PDB file of C-alpha atoms in Angstrom:
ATOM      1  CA  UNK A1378       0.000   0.000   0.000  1.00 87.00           C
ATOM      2  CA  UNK A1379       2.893   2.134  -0.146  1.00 86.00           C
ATOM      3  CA  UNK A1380       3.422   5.485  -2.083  1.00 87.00           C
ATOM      4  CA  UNK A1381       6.247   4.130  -4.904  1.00 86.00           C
ATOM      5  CA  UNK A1382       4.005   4.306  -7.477  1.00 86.00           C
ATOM      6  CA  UNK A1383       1.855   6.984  -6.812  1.00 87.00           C
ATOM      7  CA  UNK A1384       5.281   9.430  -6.663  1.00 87.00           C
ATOM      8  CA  UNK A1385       5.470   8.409 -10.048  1.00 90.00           C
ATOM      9  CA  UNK A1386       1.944  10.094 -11.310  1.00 91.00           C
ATOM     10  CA  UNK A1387       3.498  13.293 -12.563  1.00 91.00           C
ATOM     11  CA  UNK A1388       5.020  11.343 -15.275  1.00 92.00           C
ATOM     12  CA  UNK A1389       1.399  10.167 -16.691  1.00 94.00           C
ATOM     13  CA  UNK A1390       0.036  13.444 -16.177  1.00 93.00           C
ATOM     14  CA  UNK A1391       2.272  15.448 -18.130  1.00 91.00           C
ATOM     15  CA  UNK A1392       2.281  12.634 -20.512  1.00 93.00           C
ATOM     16  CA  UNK A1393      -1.429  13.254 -20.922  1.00 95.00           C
ATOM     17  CA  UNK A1394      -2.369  16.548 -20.418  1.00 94.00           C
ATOM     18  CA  UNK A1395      -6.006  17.296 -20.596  1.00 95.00           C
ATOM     19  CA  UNK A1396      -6.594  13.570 -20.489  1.00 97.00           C
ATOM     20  CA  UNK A1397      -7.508  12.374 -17.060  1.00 97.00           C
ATOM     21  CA  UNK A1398      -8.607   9.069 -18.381  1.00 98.00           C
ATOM     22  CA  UNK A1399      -5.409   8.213 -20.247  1.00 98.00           C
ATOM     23  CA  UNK A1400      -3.512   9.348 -17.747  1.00 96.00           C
ATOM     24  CA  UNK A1401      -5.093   7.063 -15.110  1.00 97.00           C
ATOM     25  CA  UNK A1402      -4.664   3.991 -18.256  1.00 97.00           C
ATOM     26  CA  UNK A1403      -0.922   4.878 -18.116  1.00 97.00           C
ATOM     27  CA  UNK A1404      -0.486   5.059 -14.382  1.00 95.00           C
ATOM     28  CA  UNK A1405      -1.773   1.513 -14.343  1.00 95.00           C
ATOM     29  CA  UNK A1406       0.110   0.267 -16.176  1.00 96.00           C
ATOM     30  CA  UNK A1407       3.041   1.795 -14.806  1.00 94.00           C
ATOM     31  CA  UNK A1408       1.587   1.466 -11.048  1.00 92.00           C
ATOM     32  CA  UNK A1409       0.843  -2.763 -11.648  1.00 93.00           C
ATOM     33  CA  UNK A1410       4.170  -3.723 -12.168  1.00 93.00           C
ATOM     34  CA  UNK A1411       5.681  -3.215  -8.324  1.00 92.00           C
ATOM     35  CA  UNK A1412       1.849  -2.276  -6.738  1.00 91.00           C
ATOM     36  CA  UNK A1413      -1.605  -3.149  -6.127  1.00 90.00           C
ATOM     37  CA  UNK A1414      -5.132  -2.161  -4.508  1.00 92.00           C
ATOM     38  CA  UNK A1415      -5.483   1.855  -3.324  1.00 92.00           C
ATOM     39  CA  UNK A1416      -1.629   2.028  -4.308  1.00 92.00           C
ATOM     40  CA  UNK A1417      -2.551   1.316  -7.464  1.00 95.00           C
ATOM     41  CA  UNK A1418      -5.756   3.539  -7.297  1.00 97.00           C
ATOM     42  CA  UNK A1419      -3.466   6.785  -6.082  1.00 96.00           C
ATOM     43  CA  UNK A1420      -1.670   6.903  -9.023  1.00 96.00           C
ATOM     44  CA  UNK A1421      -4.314   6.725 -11.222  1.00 97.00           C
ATOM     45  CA  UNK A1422      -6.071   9.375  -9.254  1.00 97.00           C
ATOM     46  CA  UNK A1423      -2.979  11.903  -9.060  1.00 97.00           C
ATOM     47  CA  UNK A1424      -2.308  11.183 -12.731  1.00 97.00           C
ATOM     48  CA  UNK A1425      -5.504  11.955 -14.132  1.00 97.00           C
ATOM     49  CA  UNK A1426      -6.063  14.771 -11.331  1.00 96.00           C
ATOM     50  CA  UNK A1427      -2.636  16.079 -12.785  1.00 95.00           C
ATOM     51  CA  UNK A1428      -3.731  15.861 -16.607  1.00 96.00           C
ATOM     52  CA  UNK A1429      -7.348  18.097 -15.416  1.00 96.00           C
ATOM     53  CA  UNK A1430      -4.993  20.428 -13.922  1.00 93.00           C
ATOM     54  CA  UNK A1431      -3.099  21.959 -17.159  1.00 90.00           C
ATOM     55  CA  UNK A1432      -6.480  23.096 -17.842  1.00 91.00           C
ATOM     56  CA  UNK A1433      -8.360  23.925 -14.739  1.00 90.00           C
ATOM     57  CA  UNK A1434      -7.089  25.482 -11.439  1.00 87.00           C
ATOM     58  CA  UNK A1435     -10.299  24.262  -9.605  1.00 94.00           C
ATOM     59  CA  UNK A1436      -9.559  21.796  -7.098  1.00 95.00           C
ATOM     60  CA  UNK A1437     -13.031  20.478  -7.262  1.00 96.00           C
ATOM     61  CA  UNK A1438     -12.544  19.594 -11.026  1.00 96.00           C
ATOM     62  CA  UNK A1439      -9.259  18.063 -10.551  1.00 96.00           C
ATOM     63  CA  UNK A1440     -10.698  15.594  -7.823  1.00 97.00           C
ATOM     64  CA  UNK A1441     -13.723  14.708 -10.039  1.00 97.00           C
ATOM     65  CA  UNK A1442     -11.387  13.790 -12.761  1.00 98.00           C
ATOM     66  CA  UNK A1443      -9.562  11.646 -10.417  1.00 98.00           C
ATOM     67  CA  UNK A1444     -12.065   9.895  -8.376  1.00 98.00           C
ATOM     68  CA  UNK A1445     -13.723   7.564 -11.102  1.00 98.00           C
ATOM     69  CA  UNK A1446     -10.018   5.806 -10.332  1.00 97.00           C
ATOM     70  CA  UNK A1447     -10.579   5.259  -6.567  1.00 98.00           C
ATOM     71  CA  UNK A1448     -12.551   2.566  -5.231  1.00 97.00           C
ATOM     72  CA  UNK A1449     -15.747   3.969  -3.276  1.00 97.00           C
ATOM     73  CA  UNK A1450     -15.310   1.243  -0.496  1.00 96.00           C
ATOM     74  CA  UNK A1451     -11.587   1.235  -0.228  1.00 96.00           C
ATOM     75  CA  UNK A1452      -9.094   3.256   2.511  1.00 97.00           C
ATOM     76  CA  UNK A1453      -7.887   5.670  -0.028  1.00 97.00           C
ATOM     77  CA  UNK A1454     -11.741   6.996  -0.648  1.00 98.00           C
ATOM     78  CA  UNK A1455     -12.112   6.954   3.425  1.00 98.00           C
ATOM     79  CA  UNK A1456      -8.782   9.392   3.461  1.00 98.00           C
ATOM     80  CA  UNK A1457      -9.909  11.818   0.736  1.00 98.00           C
ATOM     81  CA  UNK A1458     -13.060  12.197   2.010  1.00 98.00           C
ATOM     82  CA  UNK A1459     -11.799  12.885   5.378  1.00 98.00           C
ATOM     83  CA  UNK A1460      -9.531  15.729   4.121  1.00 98.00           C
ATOM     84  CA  UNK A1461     -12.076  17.013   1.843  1.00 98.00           C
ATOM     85  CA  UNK A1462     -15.338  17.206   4.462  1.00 98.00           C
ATOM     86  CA  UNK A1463     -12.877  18.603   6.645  1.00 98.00           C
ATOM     87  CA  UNK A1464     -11.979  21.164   4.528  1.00 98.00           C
ATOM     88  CA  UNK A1465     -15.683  21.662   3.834  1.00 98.00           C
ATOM     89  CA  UNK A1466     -16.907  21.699   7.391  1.00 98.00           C
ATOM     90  CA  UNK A1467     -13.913  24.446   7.919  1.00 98.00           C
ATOM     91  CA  UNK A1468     -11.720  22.637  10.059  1.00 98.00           C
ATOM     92  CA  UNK A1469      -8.548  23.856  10.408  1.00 98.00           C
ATOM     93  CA  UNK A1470      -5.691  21.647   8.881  1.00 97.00           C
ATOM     94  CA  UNK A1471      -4.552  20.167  12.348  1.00 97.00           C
ATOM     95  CA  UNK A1472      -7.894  18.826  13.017  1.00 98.00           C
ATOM     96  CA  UNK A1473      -8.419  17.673  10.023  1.00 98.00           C
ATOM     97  CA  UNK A1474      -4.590  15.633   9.855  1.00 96.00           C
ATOM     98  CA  UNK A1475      -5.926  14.551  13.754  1.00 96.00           C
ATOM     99  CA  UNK A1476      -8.724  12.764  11.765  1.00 97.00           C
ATOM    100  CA  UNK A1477      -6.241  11.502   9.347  1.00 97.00           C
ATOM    101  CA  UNK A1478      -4.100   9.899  11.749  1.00 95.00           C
ATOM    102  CA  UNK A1479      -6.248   8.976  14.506  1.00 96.00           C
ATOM    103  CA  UNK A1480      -8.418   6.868  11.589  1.00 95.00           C
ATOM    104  CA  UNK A1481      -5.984   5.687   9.514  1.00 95.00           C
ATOM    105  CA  UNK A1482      -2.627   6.200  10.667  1.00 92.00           C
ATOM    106  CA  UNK A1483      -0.132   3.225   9.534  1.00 92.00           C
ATOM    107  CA  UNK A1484       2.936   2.209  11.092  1.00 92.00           C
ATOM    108  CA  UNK A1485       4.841   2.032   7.324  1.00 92.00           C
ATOM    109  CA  UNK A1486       5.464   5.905   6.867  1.00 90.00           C
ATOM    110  CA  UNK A1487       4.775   5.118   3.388  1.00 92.00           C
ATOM    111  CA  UNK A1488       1.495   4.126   3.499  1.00 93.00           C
ATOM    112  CA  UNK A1489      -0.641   5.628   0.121  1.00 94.00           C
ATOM    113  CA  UNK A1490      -4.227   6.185   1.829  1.00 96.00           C
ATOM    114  CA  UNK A1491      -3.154   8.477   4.278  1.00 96.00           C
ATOM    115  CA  UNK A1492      -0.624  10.388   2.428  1.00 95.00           C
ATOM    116  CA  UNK A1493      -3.305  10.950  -0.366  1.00 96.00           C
ATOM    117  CA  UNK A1494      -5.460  12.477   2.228  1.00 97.00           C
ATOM    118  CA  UNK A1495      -2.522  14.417   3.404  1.00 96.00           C
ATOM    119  CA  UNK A1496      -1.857  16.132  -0.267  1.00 97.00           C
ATOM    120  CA  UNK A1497      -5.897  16.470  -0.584  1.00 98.00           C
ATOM    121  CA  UNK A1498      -5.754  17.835   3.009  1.00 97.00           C
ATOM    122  CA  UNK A1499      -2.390  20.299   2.114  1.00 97.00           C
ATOM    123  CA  UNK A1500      -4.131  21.069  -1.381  1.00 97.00           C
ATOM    124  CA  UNK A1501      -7.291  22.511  -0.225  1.00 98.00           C
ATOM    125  CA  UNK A1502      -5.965  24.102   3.051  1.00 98.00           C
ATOM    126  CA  UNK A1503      -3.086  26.283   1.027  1.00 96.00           C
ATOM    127  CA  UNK A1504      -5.826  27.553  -1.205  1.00 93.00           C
ATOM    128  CA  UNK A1505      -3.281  27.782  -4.315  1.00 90.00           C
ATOM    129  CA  UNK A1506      -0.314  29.190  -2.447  1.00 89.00           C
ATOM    130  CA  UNK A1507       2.634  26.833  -3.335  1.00 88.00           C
ATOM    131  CA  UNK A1508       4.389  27.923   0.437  1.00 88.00           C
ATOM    132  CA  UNK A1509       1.638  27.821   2.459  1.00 93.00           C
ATOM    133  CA  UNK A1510       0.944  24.065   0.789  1.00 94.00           C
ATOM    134  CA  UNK A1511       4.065  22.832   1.274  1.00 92.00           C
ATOM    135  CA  UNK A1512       4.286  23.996   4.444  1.00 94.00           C
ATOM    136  CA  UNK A1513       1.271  21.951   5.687  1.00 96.00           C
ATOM    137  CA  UNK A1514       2.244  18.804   3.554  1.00 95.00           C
ATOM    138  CA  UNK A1515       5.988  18.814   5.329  1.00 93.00           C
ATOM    139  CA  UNK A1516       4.207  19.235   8.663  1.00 92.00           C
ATOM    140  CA  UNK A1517       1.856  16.637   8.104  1.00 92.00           C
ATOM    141  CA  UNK A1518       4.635  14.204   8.078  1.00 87.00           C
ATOM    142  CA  UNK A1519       4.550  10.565   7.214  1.00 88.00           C
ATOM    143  CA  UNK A1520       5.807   9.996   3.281  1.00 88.00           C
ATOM    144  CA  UNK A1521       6.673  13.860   3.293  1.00 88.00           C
ATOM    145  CA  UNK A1522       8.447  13.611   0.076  1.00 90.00           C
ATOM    146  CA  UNK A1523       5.798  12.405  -1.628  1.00 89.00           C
ATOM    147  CA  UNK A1524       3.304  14.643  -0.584  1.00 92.00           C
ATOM    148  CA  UNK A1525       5.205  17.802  -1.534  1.00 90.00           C
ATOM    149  CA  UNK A1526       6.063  17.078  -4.299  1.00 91.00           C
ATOM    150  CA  UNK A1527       3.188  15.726  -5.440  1.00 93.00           C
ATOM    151  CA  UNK A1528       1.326  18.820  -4.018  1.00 93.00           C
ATOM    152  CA  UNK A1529       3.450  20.631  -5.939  1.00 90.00           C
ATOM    153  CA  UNK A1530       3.367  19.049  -9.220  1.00 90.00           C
ATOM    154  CA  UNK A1531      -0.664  19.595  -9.140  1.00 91.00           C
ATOM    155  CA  UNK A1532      -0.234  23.196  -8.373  1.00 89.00           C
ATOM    156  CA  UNK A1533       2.495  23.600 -11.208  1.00 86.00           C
ATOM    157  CA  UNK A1534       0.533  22.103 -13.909  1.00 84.00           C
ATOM    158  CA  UNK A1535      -2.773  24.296 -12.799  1.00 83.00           C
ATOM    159  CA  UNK A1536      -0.573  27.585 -12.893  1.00 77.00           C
ATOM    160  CA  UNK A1537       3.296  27.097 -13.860  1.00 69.00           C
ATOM    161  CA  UNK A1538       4.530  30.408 -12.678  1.00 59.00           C
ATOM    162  CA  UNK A1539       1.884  32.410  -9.957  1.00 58.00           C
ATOM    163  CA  UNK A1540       1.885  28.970  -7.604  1.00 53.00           C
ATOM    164  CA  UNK A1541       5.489  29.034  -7.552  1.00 59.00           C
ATOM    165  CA  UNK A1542       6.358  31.521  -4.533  1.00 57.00           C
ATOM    166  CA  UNK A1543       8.417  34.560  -4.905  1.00 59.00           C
ATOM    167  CA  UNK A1544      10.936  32.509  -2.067  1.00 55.00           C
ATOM    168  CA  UNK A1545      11.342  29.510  -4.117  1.00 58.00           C
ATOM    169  CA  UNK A1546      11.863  31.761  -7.397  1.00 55.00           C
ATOM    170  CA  UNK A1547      14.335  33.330  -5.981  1.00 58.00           C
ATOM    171  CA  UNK A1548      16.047  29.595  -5.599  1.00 59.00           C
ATOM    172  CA  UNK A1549      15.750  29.197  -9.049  1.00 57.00           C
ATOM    173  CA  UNK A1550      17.800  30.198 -11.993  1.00 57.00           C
ATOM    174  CA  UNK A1551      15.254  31.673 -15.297  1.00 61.00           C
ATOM    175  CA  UNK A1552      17.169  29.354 -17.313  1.00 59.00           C
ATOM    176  CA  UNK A1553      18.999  25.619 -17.058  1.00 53.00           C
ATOM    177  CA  UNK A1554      21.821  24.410 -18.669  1.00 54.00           C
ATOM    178  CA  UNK A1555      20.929  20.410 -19.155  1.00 54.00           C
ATOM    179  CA  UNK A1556      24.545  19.652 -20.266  1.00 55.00           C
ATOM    180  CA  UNK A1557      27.822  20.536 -22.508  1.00 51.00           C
ATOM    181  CA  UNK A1558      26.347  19.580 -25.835  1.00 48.00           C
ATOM    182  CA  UNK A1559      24.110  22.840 -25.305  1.00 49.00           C
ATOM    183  CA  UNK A1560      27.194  24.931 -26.699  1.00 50.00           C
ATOM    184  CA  UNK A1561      27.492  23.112 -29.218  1.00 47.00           C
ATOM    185  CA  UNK A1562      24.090  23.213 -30.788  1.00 44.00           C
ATOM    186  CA  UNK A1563      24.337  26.679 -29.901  1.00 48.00           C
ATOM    187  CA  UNK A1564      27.448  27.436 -31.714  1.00 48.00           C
ATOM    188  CA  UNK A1565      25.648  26.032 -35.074  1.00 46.00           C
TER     189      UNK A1565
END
């Protein structure tokens, strides 16, 4: 049930963008060869919630495109719905992770239903600001790499360059060298 597939979603996302549903085909068939059950059905759900995103910064939308993946009955559907009635009910993001982990808190840090409601949880309490997001996904613990940068990657595809915060673009050069043969072309 743990999150080594799921971290892989961006890939079938940007593969498919604007696709949800071929997104979610890729992801399992990516996600099936090392994974199974609501591992399986979180990377279909962050890929095709990553392929709605390049065209919609609506959380609401990007979950709907996602949740045809998830199995109504299964832990990963308990953990999203958790994060998102929370969110609804206007909990604050500690009581809602309190939820999280009181109902569904594993001993394997890895663990895909509750990180899933942790980046559903981090998405909808930063309200589209990339530092506030990340900020609740690393305090939220558990698989923390996974859940930023998966929270990440589905605020960069909605909107590449306001969701980025003016701290992390500082970080960040406006252009990247990917090797020595760049010159070269260059040059020609």
């Amino acid at each position: 049930s743990g999150m080594g597939c799921a971290i892989r979603s961006e890939v079938w996302g940007m593969v498919a963008p604007g696709d949800p549903r071929e997104a979610a085909r890729l992801a399992g068939i990516d996600g099936a060869i090392d994974h199974a059950g609501d591992a399986l059905d979180a990377e279909r759900f962050l890929a095709a919630m990553e392929a709605e995103a390049f065209f919609t910064g609506d959380l609401e939308r990007m979950f709907a495109a996602g949740l045809p993946f998830v199995n109504p009955a299964g832990e990963l559907a308990a953990c999203i719905r958790v994060a998102r009635e929370g969110h609804a009910a206007g909990l604050a993001w500690p009581e809602v992770w309190r939820r999280l982990r009181d109902d569904h808190g594993h001993p394997d840090c890895t663990h895909a239903p509750l990180n899933l409601g942790i980046i559903v949880m981090a998405l909808l309490h930063g309200g589209g600001d990339m530092e506030r997001t990340l900020e609740i996904a690393v305090n939220s613990g558990w698989d923390v790499d996974c859940t930023c940068s998966t929270s990440r990657s589905c605020l960069t595809c909605a909107n590449p360059l306001s969701s980025v915060g003016s701290m992390l673009r500082l970080t960040c050069p406006s252009a990247i060298s990917t090797g020595w043969w760049e010159r070269r072309w260059a040059a020609k």
